XYZ file of N, CA and C in Angstrom:
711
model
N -42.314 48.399 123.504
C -40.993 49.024 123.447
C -40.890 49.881 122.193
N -40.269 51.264 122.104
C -39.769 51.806 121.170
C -38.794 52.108 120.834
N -38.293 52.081 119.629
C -37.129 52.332 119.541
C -36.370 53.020 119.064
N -35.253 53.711 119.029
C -34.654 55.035 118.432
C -33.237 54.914 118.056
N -33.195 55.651 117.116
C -31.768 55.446 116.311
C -31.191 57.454 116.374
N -30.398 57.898 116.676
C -29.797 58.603 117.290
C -28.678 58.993 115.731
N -28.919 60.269 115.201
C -28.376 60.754 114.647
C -27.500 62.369 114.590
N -27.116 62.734 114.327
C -26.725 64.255 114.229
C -26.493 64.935 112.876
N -27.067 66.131 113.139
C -27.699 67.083 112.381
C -26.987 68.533 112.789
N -26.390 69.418 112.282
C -25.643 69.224 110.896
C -24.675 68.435 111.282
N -24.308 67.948 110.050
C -23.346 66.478 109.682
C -22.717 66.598 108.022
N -21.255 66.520 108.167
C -20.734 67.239 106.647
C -21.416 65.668 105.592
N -21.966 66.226 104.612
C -22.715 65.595 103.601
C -23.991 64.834 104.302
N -25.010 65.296 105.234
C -25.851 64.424 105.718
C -25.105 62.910 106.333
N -24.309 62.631 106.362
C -23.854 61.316 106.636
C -24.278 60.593 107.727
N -24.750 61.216 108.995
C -25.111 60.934 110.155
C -26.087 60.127 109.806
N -27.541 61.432 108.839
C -28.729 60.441 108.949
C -28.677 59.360 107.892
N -27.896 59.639 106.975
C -27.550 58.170 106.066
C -27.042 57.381 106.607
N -26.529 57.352 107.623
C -26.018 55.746 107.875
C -27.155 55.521 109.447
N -28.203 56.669 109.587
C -29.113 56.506 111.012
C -30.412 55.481 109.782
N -30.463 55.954 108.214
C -31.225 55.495 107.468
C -30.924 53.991 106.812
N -29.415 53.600 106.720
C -29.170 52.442 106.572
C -29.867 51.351 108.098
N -29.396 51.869 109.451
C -29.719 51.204 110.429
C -31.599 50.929 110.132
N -31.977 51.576 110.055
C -33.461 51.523 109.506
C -33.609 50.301 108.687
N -33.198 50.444 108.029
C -33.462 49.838 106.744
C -32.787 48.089 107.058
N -32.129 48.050 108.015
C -32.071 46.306 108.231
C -32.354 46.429 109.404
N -33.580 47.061 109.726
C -34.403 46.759 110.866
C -36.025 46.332 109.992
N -35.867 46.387 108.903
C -37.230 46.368 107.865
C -37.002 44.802 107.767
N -36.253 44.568 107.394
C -35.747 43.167 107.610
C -36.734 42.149 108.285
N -36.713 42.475 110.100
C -37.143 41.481 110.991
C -38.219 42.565 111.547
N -38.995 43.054 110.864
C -40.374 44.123 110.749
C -40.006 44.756 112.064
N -39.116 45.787 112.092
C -38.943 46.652 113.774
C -39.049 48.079 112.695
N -40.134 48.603 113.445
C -40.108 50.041 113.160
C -39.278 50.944 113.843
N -37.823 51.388 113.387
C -37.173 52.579 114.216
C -37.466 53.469 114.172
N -37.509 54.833 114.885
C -37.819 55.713 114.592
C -36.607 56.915 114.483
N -36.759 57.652 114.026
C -35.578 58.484 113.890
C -35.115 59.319 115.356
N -34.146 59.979 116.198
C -34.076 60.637 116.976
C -33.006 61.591 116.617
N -33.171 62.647 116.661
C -31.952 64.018 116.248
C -31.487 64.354 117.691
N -30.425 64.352 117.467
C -29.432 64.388 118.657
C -29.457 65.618 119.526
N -29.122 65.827 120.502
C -28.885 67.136 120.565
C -27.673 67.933 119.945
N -27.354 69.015 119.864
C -26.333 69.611 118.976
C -25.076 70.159 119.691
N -24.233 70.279 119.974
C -23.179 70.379 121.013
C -23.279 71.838 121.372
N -23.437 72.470 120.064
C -23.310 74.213 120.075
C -24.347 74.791 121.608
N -25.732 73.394 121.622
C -26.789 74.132 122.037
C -26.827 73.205 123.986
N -25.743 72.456 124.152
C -25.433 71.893 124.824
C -26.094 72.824 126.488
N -25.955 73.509 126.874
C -25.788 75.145 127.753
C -27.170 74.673 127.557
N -27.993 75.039 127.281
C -29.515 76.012 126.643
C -30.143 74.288 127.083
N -29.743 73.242 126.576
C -30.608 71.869 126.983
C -30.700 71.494 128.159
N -29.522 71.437 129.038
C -28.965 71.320 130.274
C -29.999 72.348 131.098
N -29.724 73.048 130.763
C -31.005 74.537 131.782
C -31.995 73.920 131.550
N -32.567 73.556 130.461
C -34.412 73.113 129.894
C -34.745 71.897 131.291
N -33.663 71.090 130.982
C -33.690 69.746 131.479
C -33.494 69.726 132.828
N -32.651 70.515 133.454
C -32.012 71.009 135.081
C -31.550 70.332 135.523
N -30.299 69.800 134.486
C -29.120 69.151 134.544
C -28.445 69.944 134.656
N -26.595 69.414 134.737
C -25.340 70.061 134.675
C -24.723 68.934 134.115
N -23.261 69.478 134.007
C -22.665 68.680 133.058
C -21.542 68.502 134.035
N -21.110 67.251 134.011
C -20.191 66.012 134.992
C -18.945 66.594 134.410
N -18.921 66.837 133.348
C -16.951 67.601 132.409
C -17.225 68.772 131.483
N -16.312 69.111 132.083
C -16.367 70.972 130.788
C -16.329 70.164 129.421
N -16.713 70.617 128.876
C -17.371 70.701 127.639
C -15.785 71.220 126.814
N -15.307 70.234 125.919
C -14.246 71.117 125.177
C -14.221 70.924 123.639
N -13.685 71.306 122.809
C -13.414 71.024 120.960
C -12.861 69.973 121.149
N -12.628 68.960 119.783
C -11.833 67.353 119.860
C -12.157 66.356 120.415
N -11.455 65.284 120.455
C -12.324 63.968 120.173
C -11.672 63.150 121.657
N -10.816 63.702 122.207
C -10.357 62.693 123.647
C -11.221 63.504 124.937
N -11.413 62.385 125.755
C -11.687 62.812 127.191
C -10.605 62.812 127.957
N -10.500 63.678 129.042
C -9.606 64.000 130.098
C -9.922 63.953 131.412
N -9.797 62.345 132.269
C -10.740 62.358 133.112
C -9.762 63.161 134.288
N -8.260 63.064 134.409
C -8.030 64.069 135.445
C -8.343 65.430 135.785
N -8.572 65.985 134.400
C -8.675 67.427 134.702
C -10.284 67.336 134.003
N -11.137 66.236 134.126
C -12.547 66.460 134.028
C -13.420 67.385 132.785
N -12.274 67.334 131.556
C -12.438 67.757 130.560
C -13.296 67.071 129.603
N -14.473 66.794 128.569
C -14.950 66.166 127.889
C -15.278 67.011 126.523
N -14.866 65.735 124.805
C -15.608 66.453 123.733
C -16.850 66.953 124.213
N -17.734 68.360 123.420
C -19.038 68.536 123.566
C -19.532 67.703 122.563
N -19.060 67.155 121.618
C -19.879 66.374 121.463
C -20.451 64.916 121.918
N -19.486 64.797 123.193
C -19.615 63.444 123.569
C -20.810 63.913 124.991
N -20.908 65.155 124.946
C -21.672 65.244 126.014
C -23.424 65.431 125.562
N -22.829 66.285 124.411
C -24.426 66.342 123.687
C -25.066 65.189 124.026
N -24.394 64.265 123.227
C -24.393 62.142 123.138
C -25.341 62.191 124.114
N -24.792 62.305 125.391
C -25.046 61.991 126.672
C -26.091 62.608 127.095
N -26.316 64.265 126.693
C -27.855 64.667 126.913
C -29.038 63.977 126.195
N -28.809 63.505 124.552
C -29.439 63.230 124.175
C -30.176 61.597 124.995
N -29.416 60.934 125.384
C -29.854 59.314 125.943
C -30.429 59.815 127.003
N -30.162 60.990 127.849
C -30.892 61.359 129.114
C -32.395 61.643 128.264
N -32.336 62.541 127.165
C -33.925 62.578 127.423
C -34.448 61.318 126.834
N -33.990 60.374 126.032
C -34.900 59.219 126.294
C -34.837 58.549 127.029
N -33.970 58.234 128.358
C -34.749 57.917 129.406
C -36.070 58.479 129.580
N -35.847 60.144 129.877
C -37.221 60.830 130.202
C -38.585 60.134 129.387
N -38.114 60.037 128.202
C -39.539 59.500 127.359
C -39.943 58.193 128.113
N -38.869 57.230 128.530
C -39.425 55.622 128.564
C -39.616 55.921 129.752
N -39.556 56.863 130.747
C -40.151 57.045 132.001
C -41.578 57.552 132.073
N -41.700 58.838 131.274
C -43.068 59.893 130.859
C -44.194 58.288 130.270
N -43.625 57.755 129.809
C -44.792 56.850 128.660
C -44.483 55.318 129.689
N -44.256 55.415 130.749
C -44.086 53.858 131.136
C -43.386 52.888 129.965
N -42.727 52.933 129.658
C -42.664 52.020 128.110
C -40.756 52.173 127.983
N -40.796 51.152 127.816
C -38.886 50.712 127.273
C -38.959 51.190 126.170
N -37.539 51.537 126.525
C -36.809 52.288 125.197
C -35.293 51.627 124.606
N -35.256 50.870 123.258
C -34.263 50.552 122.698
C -33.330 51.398 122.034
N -32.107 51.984 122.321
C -31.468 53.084 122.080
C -30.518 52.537 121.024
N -30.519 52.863 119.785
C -29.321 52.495 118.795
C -28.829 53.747 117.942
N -27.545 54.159 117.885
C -26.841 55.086 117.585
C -26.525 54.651 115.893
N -25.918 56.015 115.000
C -26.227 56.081 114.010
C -25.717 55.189 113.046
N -24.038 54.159 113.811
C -23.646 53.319 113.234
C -23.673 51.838 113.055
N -24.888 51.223 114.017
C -25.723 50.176 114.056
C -25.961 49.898 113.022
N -26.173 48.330 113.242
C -27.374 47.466 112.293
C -27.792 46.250 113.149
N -29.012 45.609 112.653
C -29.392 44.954 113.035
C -29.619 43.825 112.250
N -28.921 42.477 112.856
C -28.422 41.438 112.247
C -29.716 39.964 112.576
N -30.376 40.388 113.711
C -31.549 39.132 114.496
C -32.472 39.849 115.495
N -33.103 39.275 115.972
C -34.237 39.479 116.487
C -33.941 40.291 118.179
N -34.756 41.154 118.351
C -34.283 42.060 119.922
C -35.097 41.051 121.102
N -33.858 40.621 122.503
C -34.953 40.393 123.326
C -36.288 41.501 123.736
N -36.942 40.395 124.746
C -38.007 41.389 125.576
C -37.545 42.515 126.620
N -37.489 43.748 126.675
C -37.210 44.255 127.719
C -37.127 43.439 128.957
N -36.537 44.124 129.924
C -36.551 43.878 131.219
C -36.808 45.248 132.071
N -38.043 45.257 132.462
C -38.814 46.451 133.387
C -37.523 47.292 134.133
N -36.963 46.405 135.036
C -35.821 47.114 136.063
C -33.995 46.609 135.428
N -34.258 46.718 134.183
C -32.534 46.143 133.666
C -32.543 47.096 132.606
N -30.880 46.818 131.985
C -30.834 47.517 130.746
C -29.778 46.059 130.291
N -30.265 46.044 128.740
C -29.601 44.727 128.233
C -28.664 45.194 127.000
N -27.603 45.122 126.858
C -26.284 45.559 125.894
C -26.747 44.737 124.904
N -27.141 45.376 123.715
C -27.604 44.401 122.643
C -26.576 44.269 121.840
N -25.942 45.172 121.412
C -24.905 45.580 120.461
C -23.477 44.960 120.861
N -22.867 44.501 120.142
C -21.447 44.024 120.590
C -20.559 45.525 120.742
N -21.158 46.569 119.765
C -20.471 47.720 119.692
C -18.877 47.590 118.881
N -19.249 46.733 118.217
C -17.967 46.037 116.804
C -19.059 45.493 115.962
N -17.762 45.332 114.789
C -18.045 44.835 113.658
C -18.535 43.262 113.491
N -18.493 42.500 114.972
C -18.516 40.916 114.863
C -19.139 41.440 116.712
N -19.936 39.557 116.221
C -20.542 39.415 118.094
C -19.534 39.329 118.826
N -19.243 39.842 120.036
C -18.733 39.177 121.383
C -18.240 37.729 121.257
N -17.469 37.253 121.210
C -16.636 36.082 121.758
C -16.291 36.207 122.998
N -16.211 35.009 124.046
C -15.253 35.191 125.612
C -14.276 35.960 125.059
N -13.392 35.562 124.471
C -12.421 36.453 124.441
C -11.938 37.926 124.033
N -13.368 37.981 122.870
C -12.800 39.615 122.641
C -13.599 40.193 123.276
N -14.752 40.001 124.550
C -15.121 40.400 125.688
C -13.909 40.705 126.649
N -13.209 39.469 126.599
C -12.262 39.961 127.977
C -11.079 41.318 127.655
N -11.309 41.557 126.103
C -9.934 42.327 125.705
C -11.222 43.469 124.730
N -12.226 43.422 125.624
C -12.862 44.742 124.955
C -12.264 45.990 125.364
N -13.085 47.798 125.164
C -12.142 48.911 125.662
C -12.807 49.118 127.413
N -13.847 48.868 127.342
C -14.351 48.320 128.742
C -13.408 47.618 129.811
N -13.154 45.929 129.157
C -12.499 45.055 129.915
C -10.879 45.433 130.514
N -10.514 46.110 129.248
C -9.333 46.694 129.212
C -9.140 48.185 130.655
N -9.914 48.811 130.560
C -9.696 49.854 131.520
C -10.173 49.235 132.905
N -10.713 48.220 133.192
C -11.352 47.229 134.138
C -9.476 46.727 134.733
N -8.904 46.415 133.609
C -7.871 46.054 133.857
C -6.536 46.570 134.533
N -7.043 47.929 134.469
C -6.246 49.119 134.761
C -6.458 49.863 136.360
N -7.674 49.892 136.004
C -8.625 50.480 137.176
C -9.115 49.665 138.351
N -9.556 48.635 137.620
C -10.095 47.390 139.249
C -9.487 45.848 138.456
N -8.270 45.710 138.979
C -7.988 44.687 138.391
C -8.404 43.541 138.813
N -8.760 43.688 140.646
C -9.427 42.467 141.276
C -10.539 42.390 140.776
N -11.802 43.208 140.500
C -12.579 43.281 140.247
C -12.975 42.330 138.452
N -11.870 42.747 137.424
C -11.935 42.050 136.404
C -11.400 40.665 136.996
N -10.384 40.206 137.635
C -9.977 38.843 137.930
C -11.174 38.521 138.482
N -12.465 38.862 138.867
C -13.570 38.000 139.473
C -14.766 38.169 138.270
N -14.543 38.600 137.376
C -15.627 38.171 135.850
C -15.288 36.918 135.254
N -16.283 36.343 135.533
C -16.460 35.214 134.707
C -17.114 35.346 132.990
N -15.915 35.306 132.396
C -15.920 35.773 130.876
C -16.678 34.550 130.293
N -16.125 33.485 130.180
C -16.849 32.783 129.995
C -18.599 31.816 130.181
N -19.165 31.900 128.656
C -20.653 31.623 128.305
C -20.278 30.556 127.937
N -19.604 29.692 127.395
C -19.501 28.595 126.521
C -20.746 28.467 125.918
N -21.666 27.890 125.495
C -22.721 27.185 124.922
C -23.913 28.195 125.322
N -23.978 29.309 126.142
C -24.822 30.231 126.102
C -25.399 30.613 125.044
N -27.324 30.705 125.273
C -27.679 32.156 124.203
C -28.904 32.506 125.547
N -29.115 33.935 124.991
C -29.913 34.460 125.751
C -29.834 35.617 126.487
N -30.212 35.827 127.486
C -30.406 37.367 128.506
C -29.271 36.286 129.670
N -28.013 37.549 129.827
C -27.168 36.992 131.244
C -26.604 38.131 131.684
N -26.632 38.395 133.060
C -25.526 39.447 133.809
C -24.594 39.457 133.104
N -24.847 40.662 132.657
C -23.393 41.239 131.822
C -22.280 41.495 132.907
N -21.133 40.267 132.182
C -19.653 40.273 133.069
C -18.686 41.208 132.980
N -19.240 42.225 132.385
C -18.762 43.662 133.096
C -18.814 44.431 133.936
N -19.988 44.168 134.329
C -21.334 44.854 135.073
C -21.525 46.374 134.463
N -21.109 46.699 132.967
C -21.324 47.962 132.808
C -21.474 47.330 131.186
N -22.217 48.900 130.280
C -21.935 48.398 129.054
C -20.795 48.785 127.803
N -20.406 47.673 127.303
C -19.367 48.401 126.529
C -19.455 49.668 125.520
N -20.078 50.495 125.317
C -20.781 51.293 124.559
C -21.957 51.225 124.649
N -22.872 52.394 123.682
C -24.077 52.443 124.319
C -24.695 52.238 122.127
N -23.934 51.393 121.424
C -24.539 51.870 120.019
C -26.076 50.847 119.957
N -26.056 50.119 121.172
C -27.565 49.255 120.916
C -27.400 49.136 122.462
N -28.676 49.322 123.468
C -29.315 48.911 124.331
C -30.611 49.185 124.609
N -31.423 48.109 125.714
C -32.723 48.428 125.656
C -32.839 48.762 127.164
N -33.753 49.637 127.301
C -33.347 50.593 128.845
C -35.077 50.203 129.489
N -35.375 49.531 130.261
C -36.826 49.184 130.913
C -36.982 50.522 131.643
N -38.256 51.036 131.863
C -38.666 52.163 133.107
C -38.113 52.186 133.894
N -38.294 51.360 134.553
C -37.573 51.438 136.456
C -36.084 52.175 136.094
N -35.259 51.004 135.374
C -33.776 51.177 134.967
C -33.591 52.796 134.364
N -34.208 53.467 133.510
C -34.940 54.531 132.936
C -34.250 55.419 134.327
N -35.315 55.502 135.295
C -35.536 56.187 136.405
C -34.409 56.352 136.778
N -34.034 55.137 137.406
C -32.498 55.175 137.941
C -31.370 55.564 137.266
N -31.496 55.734 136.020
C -30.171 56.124 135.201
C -30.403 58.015 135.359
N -31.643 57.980 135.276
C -32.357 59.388 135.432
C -31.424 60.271 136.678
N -31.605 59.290 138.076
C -31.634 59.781 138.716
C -30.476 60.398 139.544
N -29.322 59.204 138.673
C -27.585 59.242 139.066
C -27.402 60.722 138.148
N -28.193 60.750 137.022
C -27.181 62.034 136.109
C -27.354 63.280 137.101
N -29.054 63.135 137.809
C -29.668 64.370 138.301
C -28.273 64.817 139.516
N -27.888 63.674 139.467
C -27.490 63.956 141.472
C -25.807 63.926 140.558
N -25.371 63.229 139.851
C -23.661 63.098 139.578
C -23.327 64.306 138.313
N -24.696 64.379 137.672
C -23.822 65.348 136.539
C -24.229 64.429 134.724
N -24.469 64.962 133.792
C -24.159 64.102 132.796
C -22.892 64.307 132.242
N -22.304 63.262 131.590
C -21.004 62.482 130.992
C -21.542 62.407 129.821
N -20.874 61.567 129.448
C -21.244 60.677 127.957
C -21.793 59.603 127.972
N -23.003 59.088 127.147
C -23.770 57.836 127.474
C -23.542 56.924 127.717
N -21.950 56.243 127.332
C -21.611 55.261 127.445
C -20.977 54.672 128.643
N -21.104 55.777 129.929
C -21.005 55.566 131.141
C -22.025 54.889 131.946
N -22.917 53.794 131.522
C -24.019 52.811 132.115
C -23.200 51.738 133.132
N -23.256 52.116 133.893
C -22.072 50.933 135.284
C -23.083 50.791 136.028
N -22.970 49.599 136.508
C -23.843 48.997 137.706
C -23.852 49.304 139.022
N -22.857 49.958 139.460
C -22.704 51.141 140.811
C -23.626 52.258 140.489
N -24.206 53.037 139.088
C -24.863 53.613 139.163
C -26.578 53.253 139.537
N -26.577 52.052 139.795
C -27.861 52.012 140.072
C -28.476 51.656 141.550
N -29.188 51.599 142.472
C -29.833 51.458 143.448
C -30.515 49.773 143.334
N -31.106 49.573 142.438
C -31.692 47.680 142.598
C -31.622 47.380 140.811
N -31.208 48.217 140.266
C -31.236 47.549 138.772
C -30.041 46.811 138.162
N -30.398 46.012 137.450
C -29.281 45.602 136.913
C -28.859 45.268 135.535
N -27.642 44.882 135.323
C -27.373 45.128 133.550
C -26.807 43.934 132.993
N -27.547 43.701 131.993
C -27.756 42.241 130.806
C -26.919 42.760 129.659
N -26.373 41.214 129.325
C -25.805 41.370 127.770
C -26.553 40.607 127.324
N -26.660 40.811 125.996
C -27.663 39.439 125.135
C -26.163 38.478 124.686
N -26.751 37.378 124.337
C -25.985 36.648 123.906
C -26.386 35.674 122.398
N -26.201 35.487 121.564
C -25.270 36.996 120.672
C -26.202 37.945 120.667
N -25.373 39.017 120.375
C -25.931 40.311 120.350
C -26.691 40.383 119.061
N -27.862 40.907 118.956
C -28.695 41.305 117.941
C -27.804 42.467 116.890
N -27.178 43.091 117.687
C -26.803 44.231 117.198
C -25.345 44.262 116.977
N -24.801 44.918 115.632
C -23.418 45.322 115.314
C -23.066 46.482 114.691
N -21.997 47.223 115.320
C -21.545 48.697 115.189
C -20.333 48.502 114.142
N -20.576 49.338 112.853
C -19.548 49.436 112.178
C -18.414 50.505 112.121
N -19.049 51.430 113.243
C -17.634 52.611 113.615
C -17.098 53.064 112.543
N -17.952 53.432 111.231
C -17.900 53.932 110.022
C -18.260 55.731 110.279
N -18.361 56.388 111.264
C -18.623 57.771 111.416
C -18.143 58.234 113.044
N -18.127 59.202 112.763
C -17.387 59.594 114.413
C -17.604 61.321 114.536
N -18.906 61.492 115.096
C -18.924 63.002 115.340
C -17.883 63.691 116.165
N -17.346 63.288 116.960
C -15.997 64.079 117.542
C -15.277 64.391 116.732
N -15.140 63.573 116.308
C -14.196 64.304 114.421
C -14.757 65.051 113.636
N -15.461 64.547 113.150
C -16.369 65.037 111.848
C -17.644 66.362 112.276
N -17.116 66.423 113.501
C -18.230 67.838 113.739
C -17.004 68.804 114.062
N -15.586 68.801 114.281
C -14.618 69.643 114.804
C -15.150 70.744 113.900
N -14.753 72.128 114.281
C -14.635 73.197 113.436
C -16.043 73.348 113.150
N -17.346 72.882 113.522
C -18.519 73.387 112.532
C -18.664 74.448 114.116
């Protein structure tokens, strides 16, 4: 497995790759070599999409909210989203899983083993692991709540005494700031953008896939300190 930490470039005071270089650096910790990944750039969003022979699922707009009625999205949340497409491509091209961690990660314990045909939510995507409960009142669980409410009334939130690899009771992941994406799963995530469009990465749902399926770790290896926010901090460049 390899793994990549997801930064952006330009970034007012370098900040992106300083805090893509902190994530590094408590991955030295439990000996995981990250490697660096430069994002794609929003400006160049158009020009990647053609390379790649994609399209894009929402117009592309300035600012930091999405607009799913009128199918509006930040470009930078779409860049996001080109960028995780091409590492799928890599963990597909190289047979080989790919652990995806974004620039405000760290790593607190040890990563499971891939899973060939899964993708496993490593990251709580907060500042603290997953509890049942601030699972059930994550921003995930919450629009679950809105959107398929039968659907959340049939998650079983509760792990009690759990650790380990389990069907994530979302069936989607709450963010994308730590996951590990197996080939097969790779393919198939590949293959929904080819045919639906890319979004933003953090659209991994289990309707998007054909036979794969999606794991949370329990606790999560991984924690997001939501200390940077390119939708903001790239406005105006």
């Amino acid at each position: 497995m390899k793994i990549f930490c997801i930064y952006t470039n330009p970034f007012p005071g370098n900040r992106s790759l300083k805090k893509a270089q902190r994530c590094i650096e408590s991955g030295k910790k439990l000996n995981l070599e990250i490697n660096l990944c430069e994002s794609v750039f929003f400006k160049n969003n158009i020009s990647e999409m053609q390379d790649l022979g994609i399209f894009s699922k929402y117009k592309g707009m300035p600012g930091g909210n999405t607009d799913f009625k009128n199918k509006t999205a930040p470009e930078t949340r779409i860049a996001n989203g080109i960028t995780h497409y091409k590492l799928y491509k890599w963990s597909v091209d190289n047979n080989e899983a790919v652990c995806i961690l974004e620039h405000d990660a760290i790593i607190i314990d040890k990563f499971p083993e891939p899973i060939y045909d899964g993708i496993i939510q490593i990251s709580s995507h907060h500042k603290d692991q997953f509890t049942p409960h601030t699972l059930a009142h994550c921003g995930r669980a919450n629009k679950m709540k809105i959107y398929d409410p039968i659907g959340y009334k049939d998650i079983n939130i509760s792990w009690k005494n759990t650790k380990g690899i389990i069907p994530h009771p979302l069936k989607a992941t709450n963010g994308t700031s730590g996951y590990i994406v197996g080939p097969k799963a790779a393919s198939e995530m590949i293959e929904y953008i080819q045919r639906e469009g890319v979004a933003f990465a953090d659209r991994v749902r289990q309707e998007h896939f054909k036979t794969c399926k999606i794991y949370l770790q329990i606790p999560q290896s991984v924690l997001c300190l939501s200390d940077i926010t390119s939708s903001v901090e790239l406005r105006g460049i």
